[in-house]
XYZ file of C-alpha atoms in Angstrom:
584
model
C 85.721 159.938 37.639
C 82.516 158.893 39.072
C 79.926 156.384 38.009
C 76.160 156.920 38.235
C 74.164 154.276 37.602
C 71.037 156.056 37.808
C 71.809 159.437 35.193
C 73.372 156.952 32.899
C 69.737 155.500 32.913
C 68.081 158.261 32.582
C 70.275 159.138 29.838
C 69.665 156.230 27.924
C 65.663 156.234 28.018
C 65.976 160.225 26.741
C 68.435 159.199 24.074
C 66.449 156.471 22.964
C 63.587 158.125 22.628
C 65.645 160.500 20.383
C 67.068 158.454 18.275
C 64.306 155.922 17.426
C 62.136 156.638 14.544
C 63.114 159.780 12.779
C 66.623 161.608 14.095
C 66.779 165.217 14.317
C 67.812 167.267 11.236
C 70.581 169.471 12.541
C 70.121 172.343 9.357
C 66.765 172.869 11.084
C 67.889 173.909 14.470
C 71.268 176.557 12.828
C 71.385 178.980 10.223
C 73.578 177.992 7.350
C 76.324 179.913 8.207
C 76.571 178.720 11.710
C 77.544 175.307 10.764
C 81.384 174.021 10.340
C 82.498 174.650 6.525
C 83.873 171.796 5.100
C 87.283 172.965 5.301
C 89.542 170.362 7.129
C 89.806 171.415 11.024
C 93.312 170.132 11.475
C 95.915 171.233 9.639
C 97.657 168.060 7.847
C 101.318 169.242 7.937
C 101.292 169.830 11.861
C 103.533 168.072 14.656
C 102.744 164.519 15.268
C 103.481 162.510 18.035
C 104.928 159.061 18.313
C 102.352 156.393 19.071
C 100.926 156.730 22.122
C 100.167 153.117 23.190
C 102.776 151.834 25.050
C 100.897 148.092 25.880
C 98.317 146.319 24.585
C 96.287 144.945 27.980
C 93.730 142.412 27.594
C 91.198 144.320 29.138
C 92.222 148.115 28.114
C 95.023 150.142 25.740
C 97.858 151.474 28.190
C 98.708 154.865 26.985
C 101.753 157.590 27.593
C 99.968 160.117 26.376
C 96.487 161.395 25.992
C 95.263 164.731 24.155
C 98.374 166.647 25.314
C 97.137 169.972 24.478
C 93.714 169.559 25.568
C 94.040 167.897 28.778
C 92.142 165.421 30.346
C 88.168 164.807 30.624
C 87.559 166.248 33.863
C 86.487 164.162 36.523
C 82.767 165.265 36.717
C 82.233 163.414 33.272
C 81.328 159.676 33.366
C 83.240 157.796 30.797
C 82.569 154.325 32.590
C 81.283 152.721 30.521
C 81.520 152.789 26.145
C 77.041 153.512 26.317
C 77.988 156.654 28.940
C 81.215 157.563 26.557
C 78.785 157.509 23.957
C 76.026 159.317 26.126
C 77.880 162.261 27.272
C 79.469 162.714 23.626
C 75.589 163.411 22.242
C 74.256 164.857 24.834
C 76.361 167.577 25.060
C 76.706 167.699 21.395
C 72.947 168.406 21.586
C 72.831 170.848 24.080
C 75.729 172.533 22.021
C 78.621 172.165 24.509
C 80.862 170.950 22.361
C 84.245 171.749 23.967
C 82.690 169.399 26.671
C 82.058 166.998 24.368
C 85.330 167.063 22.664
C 86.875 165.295 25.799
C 85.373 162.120 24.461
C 87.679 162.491 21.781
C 90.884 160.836 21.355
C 93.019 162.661 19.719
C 96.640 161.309 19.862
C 96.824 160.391 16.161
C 96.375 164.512 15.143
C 98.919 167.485 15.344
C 99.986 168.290 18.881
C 99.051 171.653 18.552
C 95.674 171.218 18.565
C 93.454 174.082 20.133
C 90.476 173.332 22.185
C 88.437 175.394 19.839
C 89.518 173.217 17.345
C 88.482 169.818 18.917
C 85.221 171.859 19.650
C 84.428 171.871 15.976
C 85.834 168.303 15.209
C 83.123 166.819 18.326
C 80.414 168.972 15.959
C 81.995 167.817 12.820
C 81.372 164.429 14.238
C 77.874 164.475 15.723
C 76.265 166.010 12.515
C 77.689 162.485 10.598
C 76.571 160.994 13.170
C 72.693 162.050 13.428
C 72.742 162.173 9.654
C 74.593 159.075 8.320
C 74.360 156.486 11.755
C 71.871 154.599 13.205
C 73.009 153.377 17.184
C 72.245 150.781 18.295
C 71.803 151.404 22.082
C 70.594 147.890 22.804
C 74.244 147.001 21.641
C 76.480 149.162 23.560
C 77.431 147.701 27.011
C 76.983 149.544 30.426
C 79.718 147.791 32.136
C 82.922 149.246 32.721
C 84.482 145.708 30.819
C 82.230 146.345 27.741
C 80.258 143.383 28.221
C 77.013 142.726 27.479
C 74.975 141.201 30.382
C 73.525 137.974 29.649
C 70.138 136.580 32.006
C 70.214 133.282 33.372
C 67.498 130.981 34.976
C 69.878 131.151 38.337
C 70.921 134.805 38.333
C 74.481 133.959 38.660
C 77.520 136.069 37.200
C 79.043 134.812 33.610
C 82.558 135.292 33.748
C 83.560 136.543 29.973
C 86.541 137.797 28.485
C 86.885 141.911 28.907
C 86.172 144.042 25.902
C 88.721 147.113 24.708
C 87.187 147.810 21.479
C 83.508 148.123 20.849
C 81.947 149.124 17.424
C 78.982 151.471 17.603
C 79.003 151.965 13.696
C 80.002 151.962 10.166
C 80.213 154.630 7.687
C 80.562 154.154 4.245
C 83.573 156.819 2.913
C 84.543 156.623 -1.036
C 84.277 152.687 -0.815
C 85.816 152.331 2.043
C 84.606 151.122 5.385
C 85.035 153.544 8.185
C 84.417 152.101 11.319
C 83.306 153.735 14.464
C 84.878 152.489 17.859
C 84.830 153.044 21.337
C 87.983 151.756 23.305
C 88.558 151.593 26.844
C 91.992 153.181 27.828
C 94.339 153.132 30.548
C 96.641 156.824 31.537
C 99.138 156.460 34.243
C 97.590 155.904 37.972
C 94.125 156.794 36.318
C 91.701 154.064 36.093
C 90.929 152.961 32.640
C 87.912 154.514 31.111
C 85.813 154.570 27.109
C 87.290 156.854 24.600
C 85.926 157.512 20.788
C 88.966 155.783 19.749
C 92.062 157.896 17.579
C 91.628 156.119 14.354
C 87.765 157.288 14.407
C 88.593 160.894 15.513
C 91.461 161.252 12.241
C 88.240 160.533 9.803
C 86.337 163.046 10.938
C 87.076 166.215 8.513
C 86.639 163.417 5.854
C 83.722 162.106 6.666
C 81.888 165.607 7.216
C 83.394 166.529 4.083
C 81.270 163.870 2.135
C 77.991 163.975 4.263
C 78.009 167.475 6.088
C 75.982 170.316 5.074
C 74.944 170.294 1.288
C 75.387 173.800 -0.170
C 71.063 174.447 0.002
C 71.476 173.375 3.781
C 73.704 176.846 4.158
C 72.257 178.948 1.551
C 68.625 178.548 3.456
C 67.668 181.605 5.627
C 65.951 181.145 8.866
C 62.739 181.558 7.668
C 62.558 178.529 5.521
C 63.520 176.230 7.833
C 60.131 175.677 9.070
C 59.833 171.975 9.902
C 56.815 169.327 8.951
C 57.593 165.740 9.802
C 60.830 166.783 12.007
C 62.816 167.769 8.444
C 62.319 171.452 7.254
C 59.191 172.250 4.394
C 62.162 173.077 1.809
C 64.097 169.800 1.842
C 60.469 168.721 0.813
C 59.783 171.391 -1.761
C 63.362 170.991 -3.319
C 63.188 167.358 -3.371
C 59.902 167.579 -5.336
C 61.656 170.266 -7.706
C 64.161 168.184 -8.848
C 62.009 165.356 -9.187
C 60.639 167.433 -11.584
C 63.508 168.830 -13.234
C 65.037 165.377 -13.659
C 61.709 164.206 -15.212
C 61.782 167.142 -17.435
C 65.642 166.405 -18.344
C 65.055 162.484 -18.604
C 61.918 163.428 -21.215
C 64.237 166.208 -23.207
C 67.036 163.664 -23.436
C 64.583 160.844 -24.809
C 62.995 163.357 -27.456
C 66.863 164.390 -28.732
C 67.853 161.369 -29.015
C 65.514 160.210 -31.058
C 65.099 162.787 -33.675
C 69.065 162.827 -33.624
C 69.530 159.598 -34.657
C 66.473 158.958 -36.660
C 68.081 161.364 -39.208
C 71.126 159.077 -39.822
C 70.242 156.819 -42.744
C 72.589 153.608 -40.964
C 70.393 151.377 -39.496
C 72.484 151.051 -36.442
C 71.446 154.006 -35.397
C 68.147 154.262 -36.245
C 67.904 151.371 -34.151
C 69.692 153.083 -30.953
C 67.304 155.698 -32.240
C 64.077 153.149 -31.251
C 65.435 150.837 -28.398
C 67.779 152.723 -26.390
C 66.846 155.902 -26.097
C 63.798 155.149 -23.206
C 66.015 153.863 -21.218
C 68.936 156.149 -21.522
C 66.532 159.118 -21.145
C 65.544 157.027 -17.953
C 69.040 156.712 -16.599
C 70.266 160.542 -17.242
C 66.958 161.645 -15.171
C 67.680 159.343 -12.107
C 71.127 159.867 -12.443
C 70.267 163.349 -12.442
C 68.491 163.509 -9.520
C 70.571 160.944 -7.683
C 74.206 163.526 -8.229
C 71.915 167.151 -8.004
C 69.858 165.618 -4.156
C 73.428 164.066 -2.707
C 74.812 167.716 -3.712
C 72.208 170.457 -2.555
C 70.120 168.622 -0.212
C 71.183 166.571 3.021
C 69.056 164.411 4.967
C 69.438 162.928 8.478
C 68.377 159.788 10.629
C 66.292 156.901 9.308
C 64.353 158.412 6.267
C 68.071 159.115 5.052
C 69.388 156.017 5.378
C 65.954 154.749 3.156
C 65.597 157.244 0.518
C 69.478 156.587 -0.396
C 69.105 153.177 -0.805
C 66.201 153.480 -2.816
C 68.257 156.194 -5.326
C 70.864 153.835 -5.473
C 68.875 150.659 -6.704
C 66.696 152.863 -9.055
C 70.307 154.152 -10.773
C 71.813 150.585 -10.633
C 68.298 149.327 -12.262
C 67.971 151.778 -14.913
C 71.869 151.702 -15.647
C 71.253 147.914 -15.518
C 68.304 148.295 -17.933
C 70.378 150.074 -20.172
C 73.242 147.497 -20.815
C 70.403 144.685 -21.196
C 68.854 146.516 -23.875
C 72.146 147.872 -25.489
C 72.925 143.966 -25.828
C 69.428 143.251 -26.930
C 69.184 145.807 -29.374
C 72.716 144.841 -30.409
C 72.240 140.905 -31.087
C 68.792 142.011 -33.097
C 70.937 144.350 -35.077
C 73.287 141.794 -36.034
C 70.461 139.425 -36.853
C 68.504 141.566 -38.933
C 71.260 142.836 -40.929
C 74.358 140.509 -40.863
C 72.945 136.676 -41.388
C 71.343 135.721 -44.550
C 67.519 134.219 -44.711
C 67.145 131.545 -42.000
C 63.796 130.437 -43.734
C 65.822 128.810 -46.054
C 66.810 124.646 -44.856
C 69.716 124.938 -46.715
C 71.460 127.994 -45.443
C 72.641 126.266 -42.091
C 75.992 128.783 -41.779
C 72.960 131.609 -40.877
C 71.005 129.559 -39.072
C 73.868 128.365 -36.777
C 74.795 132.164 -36.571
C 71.284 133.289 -35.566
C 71.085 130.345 -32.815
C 74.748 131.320 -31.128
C 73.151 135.127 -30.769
C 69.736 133.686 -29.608
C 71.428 131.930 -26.628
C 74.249 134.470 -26.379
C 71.853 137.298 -26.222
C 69.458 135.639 -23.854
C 72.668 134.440 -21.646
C 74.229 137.840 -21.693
C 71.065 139.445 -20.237
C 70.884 136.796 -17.235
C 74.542 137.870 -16.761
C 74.003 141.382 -16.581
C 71.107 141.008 -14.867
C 72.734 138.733 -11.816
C 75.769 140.913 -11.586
C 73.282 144.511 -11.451
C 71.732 142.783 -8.685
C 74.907 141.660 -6.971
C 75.961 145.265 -7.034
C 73.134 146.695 -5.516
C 73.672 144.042 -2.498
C 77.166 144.710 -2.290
C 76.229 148.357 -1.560
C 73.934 147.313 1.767
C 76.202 146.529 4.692
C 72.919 144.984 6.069
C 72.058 142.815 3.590
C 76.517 141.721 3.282
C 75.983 140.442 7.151
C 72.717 138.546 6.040
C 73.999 136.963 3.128
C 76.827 135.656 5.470
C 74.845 134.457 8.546
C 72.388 132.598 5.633
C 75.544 131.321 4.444
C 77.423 130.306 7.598
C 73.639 128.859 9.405
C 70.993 128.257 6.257
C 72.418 124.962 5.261
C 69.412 122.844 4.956
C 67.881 126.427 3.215
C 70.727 126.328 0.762
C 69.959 122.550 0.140
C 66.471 123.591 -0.473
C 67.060 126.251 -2.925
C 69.561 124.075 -4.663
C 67.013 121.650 -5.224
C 64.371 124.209 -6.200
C 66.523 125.935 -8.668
C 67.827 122.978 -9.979
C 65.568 122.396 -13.298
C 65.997 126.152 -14.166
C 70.072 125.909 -13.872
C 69.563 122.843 -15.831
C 67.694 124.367 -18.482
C 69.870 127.321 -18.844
C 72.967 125.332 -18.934
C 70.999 122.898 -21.502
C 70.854 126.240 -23.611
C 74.710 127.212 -23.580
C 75.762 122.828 -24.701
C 73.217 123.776 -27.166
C 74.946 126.774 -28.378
C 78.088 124.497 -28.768
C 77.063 120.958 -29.759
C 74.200 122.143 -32.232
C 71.821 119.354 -31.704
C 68.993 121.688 -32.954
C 69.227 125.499 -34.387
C 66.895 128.294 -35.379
C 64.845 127.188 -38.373
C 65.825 123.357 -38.359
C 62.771 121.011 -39.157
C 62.466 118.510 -35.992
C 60.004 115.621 -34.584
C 59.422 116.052 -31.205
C 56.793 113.456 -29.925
C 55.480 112.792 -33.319
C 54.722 116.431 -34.071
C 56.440 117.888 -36.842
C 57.349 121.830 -36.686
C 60.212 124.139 -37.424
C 62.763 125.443 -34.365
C 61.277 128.874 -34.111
C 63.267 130.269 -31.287
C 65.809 129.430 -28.308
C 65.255 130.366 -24.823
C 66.674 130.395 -21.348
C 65.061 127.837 -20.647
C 63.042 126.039 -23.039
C 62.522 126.210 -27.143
C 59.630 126.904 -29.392
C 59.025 124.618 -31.988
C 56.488 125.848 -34.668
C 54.035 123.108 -36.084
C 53.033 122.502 -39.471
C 49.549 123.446 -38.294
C 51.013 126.985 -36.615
C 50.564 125.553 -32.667
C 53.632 126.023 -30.922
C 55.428 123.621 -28.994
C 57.212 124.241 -25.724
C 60.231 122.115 -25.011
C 62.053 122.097 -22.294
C 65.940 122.709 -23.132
C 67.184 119.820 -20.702
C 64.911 117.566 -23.099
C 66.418 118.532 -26.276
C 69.846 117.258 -24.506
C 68.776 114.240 -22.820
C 65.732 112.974 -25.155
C 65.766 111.376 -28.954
C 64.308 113.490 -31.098
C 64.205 113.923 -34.811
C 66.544 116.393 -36.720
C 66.375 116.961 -40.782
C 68.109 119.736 -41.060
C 71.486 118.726 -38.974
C 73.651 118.277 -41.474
C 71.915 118.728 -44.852
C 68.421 120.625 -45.779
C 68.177 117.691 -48.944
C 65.562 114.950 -47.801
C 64.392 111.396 -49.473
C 61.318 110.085 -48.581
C 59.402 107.012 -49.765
C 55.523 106.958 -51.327
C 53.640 103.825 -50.479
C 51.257 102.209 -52.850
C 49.149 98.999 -51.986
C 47.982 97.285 -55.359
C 47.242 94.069 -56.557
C 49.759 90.928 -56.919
C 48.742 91.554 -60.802
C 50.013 94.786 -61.339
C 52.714 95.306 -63.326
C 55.438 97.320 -61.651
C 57.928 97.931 -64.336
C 54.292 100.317 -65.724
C 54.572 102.064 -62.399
C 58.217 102.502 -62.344
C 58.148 104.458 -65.802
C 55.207 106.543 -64.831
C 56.573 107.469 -62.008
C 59.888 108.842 -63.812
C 57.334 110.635 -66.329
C 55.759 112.063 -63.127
C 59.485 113.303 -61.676
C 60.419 114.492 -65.002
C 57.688 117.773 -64.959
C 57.808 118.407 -61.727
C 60.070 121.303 -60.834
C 60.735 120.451 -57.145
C 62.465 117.498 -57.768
C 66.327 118.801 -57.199
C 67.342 115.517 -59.328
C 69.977 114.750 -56.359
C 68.769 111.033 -56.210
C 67.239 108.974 -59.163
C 63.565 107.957 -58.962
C 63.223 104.476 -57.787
C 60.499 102.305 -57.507
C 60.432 98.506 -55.613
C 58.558 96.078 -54.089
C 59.396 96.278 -50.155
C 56.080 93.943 -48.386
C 53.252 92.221 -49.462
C 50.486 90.653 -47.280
C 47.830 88.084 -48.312
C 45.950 90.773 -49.761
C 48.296 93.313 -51.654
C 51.970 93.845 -52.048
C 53.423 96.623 -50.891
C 55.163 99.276 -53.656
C 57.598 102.212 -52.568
C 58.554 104.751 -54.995
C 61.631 106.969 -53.428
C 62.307 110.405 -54.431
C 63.979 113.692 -53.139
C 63.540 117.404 -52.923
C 65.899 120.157 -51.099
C 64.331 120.596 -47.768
C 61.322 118.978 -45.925
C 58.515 121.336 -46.602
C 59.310 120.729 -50.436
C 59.694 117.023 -49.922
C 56.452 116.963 -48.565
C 54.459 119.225 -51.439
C 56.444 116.673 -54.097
C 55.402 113.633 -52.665
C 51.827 114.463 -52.164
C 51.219 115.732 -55.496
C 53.061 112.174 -57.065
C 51.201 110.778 -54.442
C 47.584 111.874 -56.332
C 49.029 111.153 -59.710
C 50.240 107.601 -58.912
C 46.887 106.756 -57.462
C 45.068 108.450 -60.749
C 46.893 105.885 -62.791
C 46.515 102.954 -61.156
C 42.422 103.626 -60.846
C 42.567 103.880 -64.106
C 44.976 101.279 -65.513
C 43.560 98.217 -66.776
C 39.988 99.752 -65.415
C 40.577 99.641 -62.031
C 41.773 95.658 -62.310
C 44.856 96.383 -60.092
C 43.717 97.823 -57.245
C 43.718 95.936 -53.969
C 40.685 93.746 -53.667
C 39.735 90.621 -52.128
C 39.367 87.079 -53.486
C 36.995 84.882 -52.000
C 36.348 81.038 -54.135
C 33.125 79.820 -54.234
C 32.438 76.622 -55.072
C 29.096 75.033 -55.906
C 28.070 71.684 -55.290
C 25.190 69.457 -56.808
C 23.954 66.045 -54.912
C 22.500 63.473 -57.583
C 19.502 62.731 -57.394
C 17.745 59.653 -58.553
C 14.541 61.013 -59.029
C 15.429 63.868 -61.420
């Protein structure tokens, strides 16, 4: 075998050329029918042969064997190096010499009896998954006979390295499992040891060009209409716009069904699947749709393949995504509209300690589903799997970073779920927070709305609820006592006060009678002593009507008892003092 520096160049810069940007579309350049079928080539119950490596070299596989019923790679063919293996396999793929590039092949792990006309199809098999489904990277693939990949130095001296035997040129995804592509350099008896496309790539073929070779429009297509714009034929664009429309047109039937179906029903639970899931499911059957009716009529090659698959398959994972969230959303609202009792009411804390567990559970369900939907659509990116590891393995101080960044919103959101479980505050519980007095309106990811008397609405951080003092007077019990506070002269007689006050309590009807009026002197100053009168009501809202209205009375009667003689006032003595005088 020889070794040409100079045509494996040449090669190279052609192939490159090729094979950056846009990759031929190989349904352009052959009728339908001309293509392989997607029949296996190799029949699976044929002779097999024992395996054929007999030692594992450092530097190459030693075989006993190799492609006994095709023969050797003549020695005109250059199979150096793994980038001339590689080379010579497209090139005279391309040109359509397949049988020649079939010798690239290594084909010890199929039947013995395999026919050169049948290694002829499995080379074509294999170079339409490749143009279609691989991007090479040329810059990767070594032209040294060890594999090697030459490394520049400031003196221009040799690195000594370790000799490669196995180089990947590529991965295929097949079913969910990797395929990967190798090249591995091999040694035959007194022949010197040259780059093979290795056995356990050539035994995937028929399976891989069974899931990405021709689609069934790709054969069906005459000549004619294979007319190409962009390097891809006009009907791969005139299809793909078709069933964009069709799946529009489905995704917009399914929505309208679906909601007159279910609006009929007279249970509410599926009226509302009726109003809040049906967009999105209408959404998901169109994409999914188009994503199932494209990977089955139409095949693309080359880069633009490689990009309008990946977008499919994060539009399906999003809308399927979008789905669940609102299935668990429409769900948790279902259950609060129809299976807890009125919240408004203090005293009903079983409902409101229902309706907070689904505010947090439905808000931590969605940030579940909506971390694992993304998750998913990384683990489907080979790309992005090797990124997340080098950013793992190198970003330390990045990871620090983040960490720190993220930290007050991983706080918060864990604040939410010890909320959920120790019940410090719930949905409709009347709380101080910073002297402002409101109602818990709703419970966030990351923070909670408190209502105001005064309808402004307070946002509170959920770490502060946990780590701050605040006010609670709903906790435990709805049923509140709160004092009145009257300033009146050291005359007044309190025993008149106390038993106005119980008249007072006696006619009004939000007094719950729970506690017994009472009515003592708690302060006095140099002025005024200081009177509280204690009553109760069943919640805070009716605490505070009571007392303000007793509040009015109590200051009616004092104005008025005794004519105003026991309100606070001030003293001040005067004393007047006259001098005698000898001359009066």
């Amino acid at each position: 075998m020889r070794y040409n520096h100079f045509s494996t160049t040449l090669k190279i810069l052609v192939f490159l050329t090729c094979f950056n940007g846009t990759a031929q579309d190989l349904t352009t350049s052959k009728a339908g029918d001309s293509l392989p079928d997607n029949e296996a080539s190799i029949s699976k119950d044929g002779p097999y042969l024992s395996n054929a490596i007999r030692e594992y070299n450092e530097a190459y596989f030693v075989l006993d064997r190799l492609n006994t019923s095709t023969g050797l790679p003549p020695n005109k063919f250059n199979f150096q190096s793994p980038q001339a293996t590689l080379e010579h396999f497209i090139y005279s793929s391309r040109n359509g010499n397949f049988e020649d590039a079939s010798y690239a092949l290594n084909l010890n792990l199929l039947p013995n009896t395999i026919t050169k006309e049948q290694a002829a199809t499995l080379a074509e098999k294999f170079y339409f998954v490749l143009n279609q489904r691989v991007k090479i990277n040329w810059g990767g693939l070594s032209d040294r006979p060890d594999g090697q990949i030459d490394i520049s130095t400031t003196t221009n001296q040799a690195i000594a390295g370790k000799p490669m035997r196995s180089v990947v040129f590529g991965e295929v995804d097949l079913d969910g499992r990797d395929i990967i592509l190798r090249l591995q350099r091999i040694k035959y008896k007194e022949y010197g040891a040259f780059w093979v496309i290795s056995a356990n790539t050539v035994e995937n073929i028929d399976d891989l060009y069974d899931k990405y070779g021709p689609r069934e429009l790709d054969r069906m297509m005459p000549d004619w209409a294979r007319i190409q714009f962009l390097n891809m034929p006009v009907w791969k664009f005139v299809g793909t716009l078709l069933l964009i429309f069709l799946s529009y047109l489905l995704g917009k039937l399914s929505l309208i069904v679906l909601r007159k179906l279910f609006k009929k029903s007279n249970k509410i639970w599926v009226k509302t699947i009726a109003k809040r899931l049906a967009t999105p499911a209408g959404w998901a059957i169109g994409v999914l749709f188009f994503y199932i009716s494209l990977n089955k009529l139409i095949s693309f090659g080359g880069t633009f393949a490689s990009t309008l698959y990946a977008i499919l398959l994060i539009a399906v994972i999003g809308t399927i995504t979008w789905f669940i969230m609102r299935f668990i959303d429409s769900f948790m609202v279902y259950v609060a509209e129809t299976k807890i009792g009125d919240t408004n009411l203090e005293e009903n804390n079983e409902s409101r300690m229902m309706l907070t567990y689904i505010s947090v559970a439905r808000r931590v369900l969605t940030f579940v589903v909506i971390i694992v939907g993304f998750s998913v659509i990384l683990s489907q990116f080979r790309s992005l799997e090797k990124l997340g590891i080098s950013l793992i393995a190198s970003a330390g101080l990045a990871t620090v970073v983040l960490g720190v960044a993220a930290q007050s919103t991983l706080g918060n959101i864990i604040a939410g779920i010890q909320i959920a479980l120790t019940r410090p505050a719930r949905i409709g519980d009347t709380v101080i927070i910073d002297d402002d007095w409101g109602y818990v309106e709703d419970i966030r990811f990351t923070y909670m709305v408190v209502r105001t008397w005064d309808e402004r609405r307070l946002i509170v951080p959920l770490k502060e609820i946990i780590s701050k003092t605040f006010e609670n007077w709903s906790m435990t019990n709805a049923h509140q006592i709160r004092p009145i506070i009257l300033h009146v002269d050291y005359k007044t007689d309190v025993n008149a006060i106390r038993s106005k006050f119980e008249e007072l309590l006696e006619n009004e009807e939000k007094w719950d009678r729970d506690h017994p009026p009472v009515v003592q002197v708690v302060d006095m100053s140099e002025k005024t002593m200081q009177v509280r009168a204690l009553c109760s009501a069943k919640d805070a809202s009716a605490t505070w009507d009571l007392h303000c209205t007793l509040r009015e009375k109590l200051i009616t009667y004092i104005c008025k008892l005794d004519n105003g003689e026991h309100l606070s006032k001030m003293r001040i003595e005067h004393e007047k003092t006259i001098e005698n005088n000898p001359d009066q």
